[in-house]
Coordinates of C-alpha atoms in Angstrom, one line a residue:
F1 CA 88.5 63.1 35.9
T2 CA 88.3 59.3 36.0
L3 CA 88.7 57.1 39.1
Q4 CA 91.2 54.3 38.6
Y5 CA 89.9 50.7 38.8
F6 CA 90.5 49.6 42.3
C7 CA 88.4 46.8 43.8
P8 CA 90.0 44.8 46.7
H9 CA 88.5 41.4 47.2
I10 CA 87.3 40.6 50.8
P11 CA 87.5 36.9 51.4
H12 CA 84.6 34.9 52.9
V13 CA 82.2 37.6 51.9
P14 CA 79.5 37.2 49.2
H15 CA 80.5 39.3 46.2
G16 CA 83.7 40.1 48.0
N17 CA 83.4 43.8 47.4
V18 CA 83.6 46.7 49.8
Q19 CA 80.2 48.3 49.0
S20 CA 78.4 45.1 50.0
V21 CA 80.3 45.0 53.3
V22 CA 79.4 48.6 54.0
L23 CA 75.7 47.9 53.3
F24 CA 75.8 44.9 55.5
I25 CA 77.3 46.9 58.4
L26 CA 74.6 49.6 58.1
Y27 CA 71.8 47.0 58.1
T28 CA 73.4 45.3 61.1
I29 CA 73.5 48.6 63.0
I30 CA 69.8 49.3 62.2
L31 CA 68.6 45.8 63.1
S32 CA 70.6 45.9 66.3
G33 CA 68.8 49.1 67.2
V34 CA 65.5 47.5 66.3
V35 CA 66.2 44.6 68.8
L36 CA 67.4 46.9 71.6
R37 CA 64.5 49.4 71.2
W38 CA 61.7 46.8 70.6
T39 CA 60.1 47.5 74.0
P40 CA 60.3 50.5 76.3
R41 CA 63.3 50.4 78.7
F42 CA 63.9 52.4 81.9
H43 CA 67.0 53.1 83.8
P44 CA 67.2 50.6 86.7
K45 CA 68.1 53.3 89.3
S46 CA 66.6 56.6 88.2
G47 CA 63.6 55.1 86.4
T48 CA 64.0 57.5 83.5
L49 CA 63.0 56.4 80.1
V50 CA 65.9 55.1 78.1
S51 CA 64.1 53.8 75.0
N52 CA 60.5 54.5 74.1
G53 CA 60.0 51.2 72.3
D54 CA 60.1 52.4 68.7
G55 CA 61.9 49.3 67.4
R56 CA 58.9 48.2 65.3
L57 CA 58.7 51.7 63.8
I58 CA 62.4 51.7 62.9
L59 CA 62.0 48.3 61.2
Q60 CA 58.9 49.4 59.3
H61 CA 60.7 52.6 58.0
M62 CA 63.7 50.6 56.9
C63 CA 61.5 48.0 55.0
H64 CA 59.1 50.6 53.5
L65 CA 61.9 52.8 52.2
N66 CA 63.9 49.8 50.8
C67 CA 60.7 48.7 49.0
L68 CA 60.4 52.2 47.5
V69 CA 64.0 51.9 46.3
F70 CA 63.5 48.5 44.7
L71 CA 60.2 49.6 43.1
T72 CA 61.7 52.7 41.5
R73 CA 64.8 50.9 40.5
T74 CA 62.8 48.2 38.8
T75 CA 61.4 50.8 36.4
T76 CA 64.7 52.5 35.6
V77 CA 66.6 49.2 35.2
G78 CA 63.9 47.8 32.9
L79 CA 63.8 50.9 30.7
T80 CA 67.5 51.4 29.8
G81 CA 70.4 49.0 29.5
L82 CA 73.9 50.3 29.3
P83 CA 77.2 48.7 28.2
Q84 CA 78.9 47.0 31.2
P85 CA 81.5 49.0 33.1
N86 CA 82.5 46.0 35.2
P87 CA 85.3 43.9 33.6
K88 CA 83.8 40.8 35.1
C89 CA 80.6 41.4 33.1
V90 CA 82.0 42.5 29.7
E91 CA 81.9 39.0 28.2
Q92 CA 78.4 38.3 29.5
Q93 CA 76.8 41.1 27.6
H94 CA 77.8 39.5 24.2
L95 CA 76.2 36.1 25.0
P96 CA 72.7 35.4 23.6
V97 CA 70.6 34.2 26.6
T98 CA 67.0 33.3 27.3
F99 CA 65.1 34.5 30.3
E100 CA 65.8 31.1 31.9
N101 CA 69.5 31.5 31.3
A102 CA 69.4 34.9 32.9
L103 CA 67.5 33.7 35.9
Q104 CA 70.0 30.9 36.4
F105 CA 72.9 33.3 36.2
V106 CA 71.4 35.7 38.8
M107 CA 69.8 33.3 41.2
G108 CA 71.6 30.0 40.6
R109 CA 75.1 31.0 41.7
G110 CA 74.6 31.1 45.5
F111 CA 73.5 33.7 48.0
V112 CA 73.6 36.7 47.7
P113 CA 72.2 36.8 44.2
H114 CA 74.4 38.9 41.8
A115 CA 74.0 39.9 38.2
C116 CA 75.3 41.9 35.4
G117 CA 73.3 44.7 33.7
D118 CA 71.2 46.2 36.5
L119 CA 72.9 49.6 36.4
I120 CA 70.4 52.5 36.5
Y121 CA 70.4 53.4 39.2
S122 CA 72.8 52.1 41.8
G123 CA 71.0 49.9 44.3
H124 CA 74.0 49.8 46.7
V125 CA 74.2 53.6 46.9
G126 CA 70.4 54.0 47.1
C127 CA 70.1 51.5 50.0
T128 CA 73.2 53.1 51.7
L129 CA 71.5 56.5 51.7
I130 CA 68.2 55.0 52.8
C131 CA 70.0 53.4 55.8
M132 CA 71.6 56.8 56.6
A133 CA 68.2 58.5 56.5
V134 CA 66.8 55.9 58.9
L135 CA 69.8 56.2 61.2
H136 CA 69.5 60.0 61.2
R137 CA 65.7 59.9 61.7
H138 CA 65.8 57.7 64.7
G139 CA 68.6 59.3 66.6
F140 CA 71.4 56.9 65.9
M141 CA 73.7 59.8 65.0
K142 CA 73.1 62.3 67.7
N143 CA 76.7 62.1 68.7
K144 CA 78.8 64.1 66.2
I145 CA 81.7 61.7 66.3
V146 CA 79.4 58.7 65.6
A147 CA 77.7 60.7 62.8
V148 CA 81.0 61.6 61.1
G149 CA 82.2 57.9 61.4
M150 CA 78.9 56.6 59.9
W151 CA 79.2 59.1 57.0
I152 CA 82.8 58.1 56.4
V153 CA 81.7 54.4 56.2
A154 CA 78.9 55.3 53.8
A155 CA 81.3 57.4 51.6
I156 CA 83.7 54.5 51.4
G157 CA 81.0 52.3 50.1
I158 CA 79.9 54.9 47.5
Y159 CA 83.5 55.4 46.4
F160 CA 84.1 51.7 45.8
T161 CA 80.8 51.4 43.9
I162 CA 82.5 53.5 41.2
S163 CA 86.1 52.3 41.6
C164 CA 85.0 48.6 41.4
R165 CA 83.2 49.6 38.2
S166 CA 79.9 48.2 39.6
H167 CA 78.2 51.3 38.3
Y168 CA 78.7 54.4 36.2
S169 CA 78.9 57.8 37.9
V170 CA 75.5 58.7 36.5
D171 CA 74.0 55.7 38.4
V172 CA 75.5 57.0 41.6
V173 CA 74.2 60.6 41.0
L174 CA 70.7 59.3 40.3
A175 CA 70.9 57.2 43.5
F176 CA 71.6 60.4 45.4
Y177 CA 68.5 62.0 44.0
F178 CA 66.3 59.0 44.9
G179 CA 68.1 58.5 48.2
Y180 CA 67.1 62.1 49.2
F181 CA 63.6 62.5 47.7
L182 CA 62.2 59.1 48.6
P183 CA 62.7 59.5 52.4
E184 CA 61.5 63.1 52.0
W185 CA 58.3 61.9 50.2
Y186 CA 57.8 59.1 52.7
Y187 CA 58.4 61.0 56.0
N188 CA 56.2 64.0 54.9
R189 CA 53.3 61.6 54.7
S190 CA 54.3 59.6 57.7
D191 CA 54.4 62.8 59.8
G192 CA 51.1 64.1 58.5
R193 CA 52.7 67.1 56.8
V194 CA 51.0 66.0 53.5
M195 CA 47.4 64.9 53.7
G196 CA 45.6 62.4 51.5
R197 CA 44.8 58.7 51.1
V198 CA 48.4 57.6 50.7
S199 CA 49.3 59.5 53.9
R200 CA 46.6 57.9 55.9
W201 CA 47.5 54.4 54.5
I202 CA 51.1 54.9 55.5
R203 CA 50.3 56.0 59.0
K204 CA 47.8 53.2 59.6
M205 CA 50.5 50.6 58.8
E206 CA 53.0 52.2 61.2
V207 CA 53.3 50.9 64.8
R208 CA 54.2 54.0 66.8
P209 CA 55.1 53.9 70.5
E210 CA 52.8 56.8 71.3
D211 CA 49.1 56.3 71.1
L212 CA 48.0 58.4 68.0
Q213 CA 44.3 58.3 67.1
I214 CA 43.8 57.9 63.4
D215 CA 40.4 58.5 61.9
D216 CA 38.9 55.3 60.5
D217 CA 37.2 57.0 57.5
D218 CA 39.5 56.4 54.6
D219 CA 37.0 57.6 52.0
D220 CA 36.1 61.2 51.3
S221 CA 36.6 62.8 54.7
S222 CA 35.1 66.3 55.1
S223 CA 38.3 67.6 56.8
E224 CA 41.7 66.1 56.1
E225 CA 43.2 68.2 58.8
G226 CA 41.6 65.8 61.3
D227 CA 43.5 62.8 60.0
I228 CA 45.8 62.6 63.0
K229 CA 44.7 63.9 66.4
G230 CA 47.4 65.2 68.6
C231 CA 49.9 66.1 65.8
P232 CA 52.0 69.2 66.5
P233 CA 50.8 72.4 64.6
E234 CA 53.9 72.3 62.3
S235 CA 52.8 68.9 60.9
K236 CA 50.0 70.6 58.9
Y237 CA 52.6 72.2 56.5
P238 CA 52.2 72.2 53.6
M239 CA 48.3 72.1 53.6
S240 CA 48.1 72.8 49.9
I241 CA 49.4 69.3 48.9
S242 CA 47.0 66.4 48.9
V243 CA 48.2 63.1 47.5

């Protein structure tokens, strides 16, 4: 089964493709939540807490996870090059170029930078799934209708990543793997479920609305269970992992 080539051009949009617009929408929603939840807000009449001021934490999670996507993708893109699936890039792969020519092709044609050849794995799909993980983590999708709508938008972006021939199907499948396991790896350490130096380093960078006390000793601590004071008992699972 092969998806037919279908890539509608959206005017006045960098790249002009649907998957870039979907990613822009998701980032805009997250950044809007960051601004609205930057400081604690209370209901003017009842005085109940509306937002606990976790905007900084949302921003950090989005940036940290996107950095992990870019770092892992740098290794896979650099290791393997595939023939171009995009008709716009077919001619480019046959041209002898220097590093300076390639840099000019990627960075010298306006914002947002765009290139041919960075295939494995799909950055659009990886970042889309990272955005969905952040939105789910921080309660943007508590409403079922909103959650379904957001996943439909994300699915549209993933579909057009293949139908526009921006990536092969294998690039999208690998992006699903990374889009699931990177947030799993990160949040297990952010929540204190996995102990170790990396976990303590992640938690010390985070700005949480609650006042968590983090041990200052980053070296060989006698008891890693005391890394975070006040964590719920379930956060100690699994204690057998130390990274």
